[in-house]
Every structure is written in structure tokens, then in C-alpha cells.
PDB file of C-alpha atoms in Angstrom:
ATOM      1  CA  VAL A   1      43.852 -82.065  26.614  1.00 46.00           C
ATOM      2  CA  TYR A   2      41.004 -81.361  29.395  1.00 47.00           C
ATOM      3  CA  PHE A   3      38.909 -78.505  29.693  1.00 49.00           C
ATOM      4  CA  THR A   4      36.914 -77.521  33.068  1.00 49.00           C
ATOM      5  CA  ARG A   5      34.289 -74.868  33.109  1.00 51.00           C
ATOM      6  CA  VAL A   6      32.955 -73.202  36.586  1.00 52.00           C
ATOM      7  CA  GLY A   7      30.482 -75.779  38.050  1.00 51.00           C
ATOM      8  CA  PHE A   8      31.150 -78.331  35.617  1.00 53.00           C
ATOM      9  CA  LEU A   9      33.301 -81.560  35.795  1.00 52.00           C
ATOM     10  CA  PRO A  10      36.388 -81.617  33.667  1.00 53.00           C
ATOM     11  CA  TYR A  11      35.841 -83.288  30.010  1.00 55.00           C
ATOM     12  CA  ARG A  12      38.404 -84.465  27.532  1.00 59.00           C
ATOM     13  CA  VAL A  13      38.568 -83.572  23.991  1.00 57.00           C
ATOM     14  CA  ASP A  14      40.424 -85.379  21.214  1.00 61.00           C
ATOM     15  CA  LEU A  15      42.299 -82.284  19.541  1.00 61.00           C
ATOM     16  CA  SER A  16      42.957 -84.402  16.651  1.00 63.00           C
ATOM     17  CA  ASN A  17      39.037 -83.585  15.905  1.00 61.00           C
ATOM     18  CA  VAL A  18      39.140 -80.311  16.164  1.00 57.00           C
ATOM     19  CA  LEU A  19      42.647 -79.042  14.686  1.00 62.00           C
ATOM     20  CA  ASP A  20      44.585 -78.761  11.236  1.00 60.00           C
ATOM     21  CA  LEU A  21      41.292 -79.926   9.641  1.00 58.00           C
ATOM     22  CA  HIS A  22      41.671 -77.433   6.993  1.00 59.00           C
ATOM     23  CA  ALA A  23      38.089 -77.632   6.236  1.00 58.00           C
ATOM     24  CA  PHE A  24      37.468 -74.472   5.115  1.00 54.00           C
ATOM     25  CA  ASP A  25      40.735 -73.090   3.587  1.00 57.00           C
ATOM     26  CA  SER A  26      40.084 -71.320   0.513  1.00 53.00           C
ATOM     27  CA  LEU A  27      42.075 -73.849  -1.619  1.00 50.00           C
ATOM     28  CA  SER A  28      40.431 -76.696  -0.454  1.00 50.00           C
ATOM     29  CA  GLY A  29      36.958 -76.540  -2.472  1.00 50.00           C
ATOM     30  CA  VAL A  30      36.955 -79.773  -3.898  1.00 52.00           C
ATOM     31  CA  SER A  31      37.442 -81.309  -0.638  1.00 57.00           C
ATOM     32  CA  LEU A  32      35.264 -79.463   1.387  1.00 56.00           C
ATOM     33  CA  GLN A  33      32.023 -80.383  -0.887  1.00 58.00           C
ATOM     34  CA  LYS A  34      33.388 -84.118  -0.342  1.00 60.00           C
ATOM     35  CA  LYS A  35      33.587 -83.213   3.566  1.00 57.00           C
ATOM     36  CA  LEU A  36      30.051 -81.756   3.780  1.00 55.00           C
ATOM     37  CA  GLN A  37      28.719 -84.513   2.093  1.00 57.00           C
ATOM     38  CA  HIS A  38      29.781 -86.867   4.583  1.00 56.00           C
ATOM     39  CA  LEU A  39      28.731 -84.932   7.479  1.00 54.00           C
ATOM     40  CA  PRO A  40      25.999 -86.293   9.817  1.00 53.00           C
ATOM     41  CA  THR A  41      22.708 -84.330   9.716  1.00 52.00           C
ATOM     42  CA  ALA A  42      22.528 -84.747  13.652  1.00 51.00           C
ATOM     43  CA  GLN A  43      25.285 -84.445  15.489  1.00 52.00           C
ATOM     44  CA  PRO A  44      24.895 -84.750  19.711  1.00 53.00           C
ATOM     45  CA  HIS A  45      26.248 -81.403  21.911  1.00 55.00           C
ATOM     46  CA  LEU A  46      28.042 -81.249  25.206  1.00 61.00           C
ATOM     47  CA  ASP A  47      24.866 -78.687  25.160  1.00 66.00           C
ATOM     48  CA  GLN A  48      21.854 -80.495  24.749  1.00 72.00           C
ATOM     49  CA  SER A  49      19.820 -77.407  23.805  1.00 80.00           C
ATOM     50  CA  VAL A  50      22.474 -77.243  20.826  1.00 88.00           C
ATOM     51  CA  VAL A  51      21.432 -79.042  17.716  1.00 90.00           C
ATOM     52  CA  THR A  52      23.136 -79.279  14.124  1.00 91.00           C
ATOM     53  CA  VAL A  53      20.919 -79.402  11.070  1.00 93.00           C
ATOM     54  CA  THR A  54      22.471 -80.183   7.656  1.00 92.00           C
ATOM     55  CA  PHE A  55      20.707 -79.589   4.463  1.00 93.00           C
ATOM     56  CA  GLU A  56      21.386 -79.682   0.712  1.00 93.00           C
ATOM     57  CA  VAL A  57      19.458 -77.397  -2.126  1.00 93.00           C
ATOM     58  CA  PRO A  58      20.333 -77.531  -5.732  1.00 94.00           C
ATOM     59  CA  GLY A  59      20.409 -74.288  -8.163  1.00 93.00           C
ATOM     60  CA  ASN A  60      21.879 -71.243  -7.665  1.00 93.00           C
ATOM     61  CA  ALA A  61      21.071 -68.440  -5.685  1.00 92.00           C
ATOM     62  CA  LYS A  62      21.601 -64.665  -6.258  1.00 92.00           C
ATOM     63  CA  GLU A  63      24.117 -62.948  -4.147  1.00 93.00           C
ATOM     64  CA  GLU A  64      21.583 -60.140  -2.855  1.00 92.00           C
ATOM     65  CA  SER A  65      19.280 -63.235  -1.388  1.00 91.00           C
ATOM     66  CA  LEU A  66      21.353 -65.541  -0.017  1.00 93.00           C
ATOM     67  CA  ASN A  67      22.800 -62.361   2.351  1.00 93.00           C
ATOM     68  CA  VAL A  68      19.076 -61.393   2.995  1.00 90.00           C
ATOM     69  CA  PHE A  69      18.312 -64.962   4.234  1.00 92.00           C
ATOM     70  CA  ILE A  70      21.514 -64.750   6.094  1.00 94.00           C
ATOM     71  CA  GLN A  71      21.298 -61.581   7.580  1.00 92.00           C
ATOM     72  CA  ASN A  72      17.367 -62.359   8.445  1.00 89.00           C
ATOM     73  CA  LEU A  73      19.315 -65.501  10.727  1.00 91.00           C
ATOM     74  CA  LEU A  74      22.219 -64.027  12.096  1.00 92.00           C
ATOM     75  CA  TRP A  75      21.392 -60.234  11.884  1.00 90.00           C
ATOM     76  CA  GLU A  76      17.504 -59.710  12.611  1.00 88.00           C
ATOM     77  CA  LYS A  77      17.140 -62.936  14.644  1.00 86.00           C
ATOM     78  CA  ASN A  78      13.169 -62.804  12.856  1.00 86.00           C
ATOM     79  CA  VAL A  79      12.975 -66.314  12.210  1.00 89.00           C
ATOM     80  CA  ARG A  80      10.941 -68.753  14.169  1.00 90.00           C
ATOM     81  CA  ASN A  81       9.977 -72.375  14.190  1.00 91.00           C
ATOM     82  CA  LYS A  82       6.838 -73.775  14.459  1.00 91.00           C
ATOM     83  CA  ASP A  83       6.338 -73.579  17.567  1.00 91.00           C
ATOM     84  CA  ASP A  84       7.619 -70.008  17.413  1.00 89.00           C
ATOM     85  CA  ALA A  85      10.092 -69.949  19.188  1.00 90.00           C
ATOM     86  CA  CYS A  86      13.387 -67.713  17.984  1.00 90.00           C
ATOM     87  CA  MET A  87      15.753 -69.534  15.693  1.00 93.00           C
ATOM     88  CA  GLU A  88      19.295 -68.745  17.028  1.00 94.00           C
ATOM     89  CA  VAL A  89      21.886 -69.771  14.899  1.00 94.00           C
ATOM     90  CA  ILE A  90      25.555 -69.793  16.695  1.00 93.00           C
ATOM     91  CA  ARG A  91      27.479 -71.354  13.564  1.00 94.00           C
ATOM     92  CA  LEU A  92      26.681 -71.728   9.650  1.00 94.00           C
ATOM     93  CA  LYS A  93      28.762 -72.963   7.548  1.00 95.00           C
ATOM     94  CA  GLY A  94      28.443 -73.938   4.069  1.00 94.00           C
ATOM     95  CA  LEU A  95      29.317 -74.471  -0.014  1.00 94.00           C
ATOM     96  CA  VAL A  96      27.425 -72.396  -1.879  1.00 95.00           C
ATOM     97  CA  SER A  97      26.718 -71.597  -5.669  1.00 95.00           C
ATOM     98  CA  ILE A  98      26.363 -68.213  -6.393  1.00 95.00           C
ATOM     99  CA  LYS A  99      24.413 -67.197  -9.761  1.00 91.00           C
ATOM    100  CA  ASP A 100      26.633 -65.664 -12.376  1.00 89.00           C
ATOM    101  CA  ARG A 101      29.786 -66.910 -10.559  1.00 92.00           C
ATOM    102  CA  PRO A 102      31.883 -69.746 -12.134  1.00 93.00           C
ATOM    103  CA  GLN A 103      33.548 -70.570  -8.381  1.00 94.00           C
ATOM    104  CA  GLN A 104      32.459 -71.996  -5.463  1.00 94.00           C
ATOM    105  CA  VAL A 105      31.274 -69.744  -2.862  1.00 95.00           C
ATOM    106  CA  ILE A 106      32.428 -70.543   1.364  1.00 95.00           C
ATOM    107  CA  VAL A 107      30.207 -69.406   3.555  1.00 95.00           C
ATOM    108  CA  GLN A 108      30.967 -69.352   7.089  1.00 94.00           C
ATOM    109  CA  GLY A 109      29.172 -67.400  10.089  1.00 93.00           C
ATOM    110  CA  VAL A 110      29.880 -67.036  13.776  1.00 92.00           C
ATOM    111  CA  HIS A 111      27.069 -65.664  15.861  1.00 89.00           C
ATOM    112  CA  GLU A 112      26.151 -61.827  14.097  1.00 91.00           C
ATOM    113  CA  LEU A 113      29.623 -62.370  11.807  1.00 92.00           C
ATOM    114  CA  TYR A 114      29.932 -63.736   8.016  1.00 94.00           C
ATOM    115  CA  ASP A 115      31.538 -63.961   5.314  1.00 94.00           C
ATOM    116  CA  LEU A 116      31.318 -65.177   1.759  1.00 95.00           C
ATOM    117  CA  GLU A 117      34.696 -66.497   0.426  1.00 94.00           C
ATOM    118  CA  GLU A 118      34.911 -67.323  -3.557  1.00 93.00           C
ATOM    119  CA  THR A 119      37.195 -70.518  -4.111  1.00 92.00           C
ATOM    120  CA  PRO A 120      39.420 -70.988  -6.628  1.00 92.00           C
ATOM    121  CA  VAL A 121      37.518 -73.989  -7.887  1.00 91.00           C
ATOM    122  CA  SER A 122      34.889 -73.531 -10.578  1.00 92.00           C
ATOM    123  CA  TRP A 123      31.739 -75.406 -10.921  1.00 91.00           C
ATOM    124  CA  ARG A 124      32.227 -78.133 -13.702  1.00 87.00           C
ATOM    125  CA  ASP A 125      29.794 -77.663 -16.467  1.00 83.00           C
ATOM    126  CA  ASP A 126      28.312 -81.587 -16.283  1.00 78.00           C
ATOM    127  CA  THR A 127      27.211 -81.353 -12.582  1.00 80.00           C
ATOM    128  CA  GLU A 128      24.100 -79.966 -11.178  1.00 88.00           C
ATOM    129  CA  ARG A 129      25.462 -77.413  -8.543  1.00 91.00           C
ATOM    130  CA  THR A 130      24.628 -77.748  -4.909  1.00 92.00           C
ATOM    131  CA  ASN A 131      24.548 -76.053  -1.992  1.00 95.00           C
ATOM    132  CA  ARG A 132      24.954 -77.721   1.427  1.00 94.00           C
ATOM    133  CA  LEU A 133      24.795 -75.379   4.682  1.00 95.00           C
ATOM    134  CA  VAL A 134      25.530 -76.927   8.378  1.00 94.00           C
ATOM    135  CA  LEU A 135      23.624 -74.637  10.890  1.00 94.00           C
ATOM    136  CA  ILE A 136      24.529 -75.394  14.414  1.00 93.00           C
ATOM    137  CA  GLY A 137      22.381 -73.170  16.994  1.00 93.00           C
ATOM    138  CA  ARG A 138      18.939 -73.342  19.362  1.00 93.00           C
ATOM    139  CA  ASN A 139      15.481 -74.161  18.280  1.00 93.00           C
ATOM    140  CA  LEU A 140      16.714 -74.779  14.691  1.00 94.00           C
ATOM    141  CA  ASP A 141      13.766 -76.385  12.829  1.00 94.00           C
ATOM    142  CA  GLU A 142      15.169 -78.053   9.713  1.00 93.00           C
ATOM    143  CA  ASP A 143      12.376 -78.132   7.725  1.00 93.00           C
ATOM    144  CA  ILE A 144      11.637 -74.448   8.054  1.00 93.00           C
ATOM    145  CA  LEU A 145      15.577 -73.759   6.995  1.00 94.00           C
ATOM    146  CA  LYS A 146      15.434 -75.904   4.466  1.00 93.00           C
ATOM    147  CA  GLN A 147      12.047 -74.179   2.891  1.00 92.00           C
ATOM    148  CA  LEU A 148      13.526 -70.519   3.410  1.00 92.00           C
ATOM    149  CA  PHE A 149      16.950 -71.320   1.731  1.00 92.00           C
ATOM    150  CA  ILE A 150      14.621 -73.216  -0.950  1.00 92.00           C
ATOM    151  CA  ALA A 151      12.793 -70.077  -1.685  1.00 90.00           C
ATOM    152  CA  THR A 152      16.235 -68.415  -1.366  1.00 88.00           C
ATOM    153  CA  VAL A 153      17.463 -69.910  -4.497  1.00 87.00           C
ATOM    154  CA  THR A 154      13.889 -70.017  -6.481  1.00 85.00           C
ATOM    155  CA  GLU A 155      13.510 -66.506  -5.044  1.00 78.00           C
ATOM    156  CA  THR A 156      10.028 -66.555  -4.316  1.00 70.00           C
ATOM    157  CA  GLU A 157      10.859 -64.874  -1.067  1.00 56.00           C
ATOM    158  CA  LYS A 158       7.435 -63.682  -0.339  1.00 54.00           C
ATOM    159  CA  ARG A 159       6.966 -67.298   1.034  1.00 51.00           C
ATOM    160  CA  TRP A 160       9.466 -66.351   4.092  1.00 52.00           C
ATOM    161  CA  THR A 161       6.424 -63.755   5.815  1.00 51.00           C
ATOM    162  CA  ALA A 162       4.855 -66.711   7.585  1.00 48.00           C
ATOM    163  CA  HIS A 163       8.368 -67.664   9.872  1.00 50.00           C
ATOM    164  CA  PHE A 164       9.282 -64.030   9.698  1.00 53.00           C
ATOM    165  CA  LYS A 165       8.162 -61.822  12.531  1.00 53.00           C
ATOM    166  CA  GLU A 166       9.598 -58.221  11.484  1.00 54.00           C
ATOM    167  CA  ASP A 167       8.283 -56.442  14.955  1.00 55.00           C
ATOM    168  CA  GLN A 168       8.692 -59.517  17.186  1.00 56.00           C
ATOM    169  CA  VAL A 169      13.166 -60.071  16.840  1.00 61.00           C
ATOM    170  CA  CYS A 170      14.194 -62.294  19.405  1.00 69.00           C
ATOM    171  CA  PRO A 171      16.688 -61.120  22.137  1.00 62.00           C
TER     172      PRO A 171
END
């Protein structure tokens, strides 16, 4: 299939790489976890200003803290990188462990919308719970995002203030 955009040359996309992956079906929590483990931490995009950041953090997040983390990225848009540029998250996806919930939870976000969906797959008692997130966007800083998420899991949100500029919301 060929796609064209006004002012750009046509480009070819192999649709088998895009369609019918079932990567985020609610019934495939285990296969999702395996798929996310093999996702490279950086992938090229057609738009060179767009980057992919992937990281893994062990532990359990409180649902309220997880919502604050996501809302600061997607709604408030007040997270900045080391160069003081606004981080713009276009897509967020992953598998998270929420405190006091036995099931694995899928998180998906696009621009300002996000959803947490509990899967029918329970965390096994003999394995460490691990959160794995994939963020796609502009001006993303993997180190800062990972540290902010660690602060979410360890409930030390006060460390966030260095990278949040509440009075300077990004456009």
C-alpha cells in the first residue's frame, strides 16, 4: 500500500507490520509483556523529530500517582527535558503493576487521551512485578522520564518539581 502526503514523496508501508498485531488486546496480557520485552529502546520514525523511549521499572504504582504522572505528561504538558524544552508525548503504551491489584494493567494514551485497562492475567506470586512503558513523541528525555516514573512507583513525587514548570505550560 502506498501513502502520500501533499508536498511529500509517496512511501511504501508493509501493512503486515501495522495491522492485526493484537498487541494491546485485553486478553493477551502475557503475550503483551513478552512483546514489550523485545521492543527496541529506539526506533526511527519518518519525522526525525519524533523519538521512541522505552524503559522498565520494577515495583507497584499507586493508581492515583500513576494518573498524576500520565496527566502531567499528556494533559498539563508541564514536563521539560534537560534543555528546558517541553516534552510532547504523542503516544504512550505499556504494561503496569498497580498496588493492591492482582491483575496486569495495560496503559494506552494518544495525545491527551489515556486509558488504564485491567487484563484477565494476574501477576504470578513468584515473579517481581515490572512496569514497562513505551513513549513516542518530541523532546523526550529517557533519563528524566524514567526518574519521574521511579518517583511515581516509590511515591517520592516531590522529586518531580525540578522538571515540572506548572506556571509555564507548553503550547
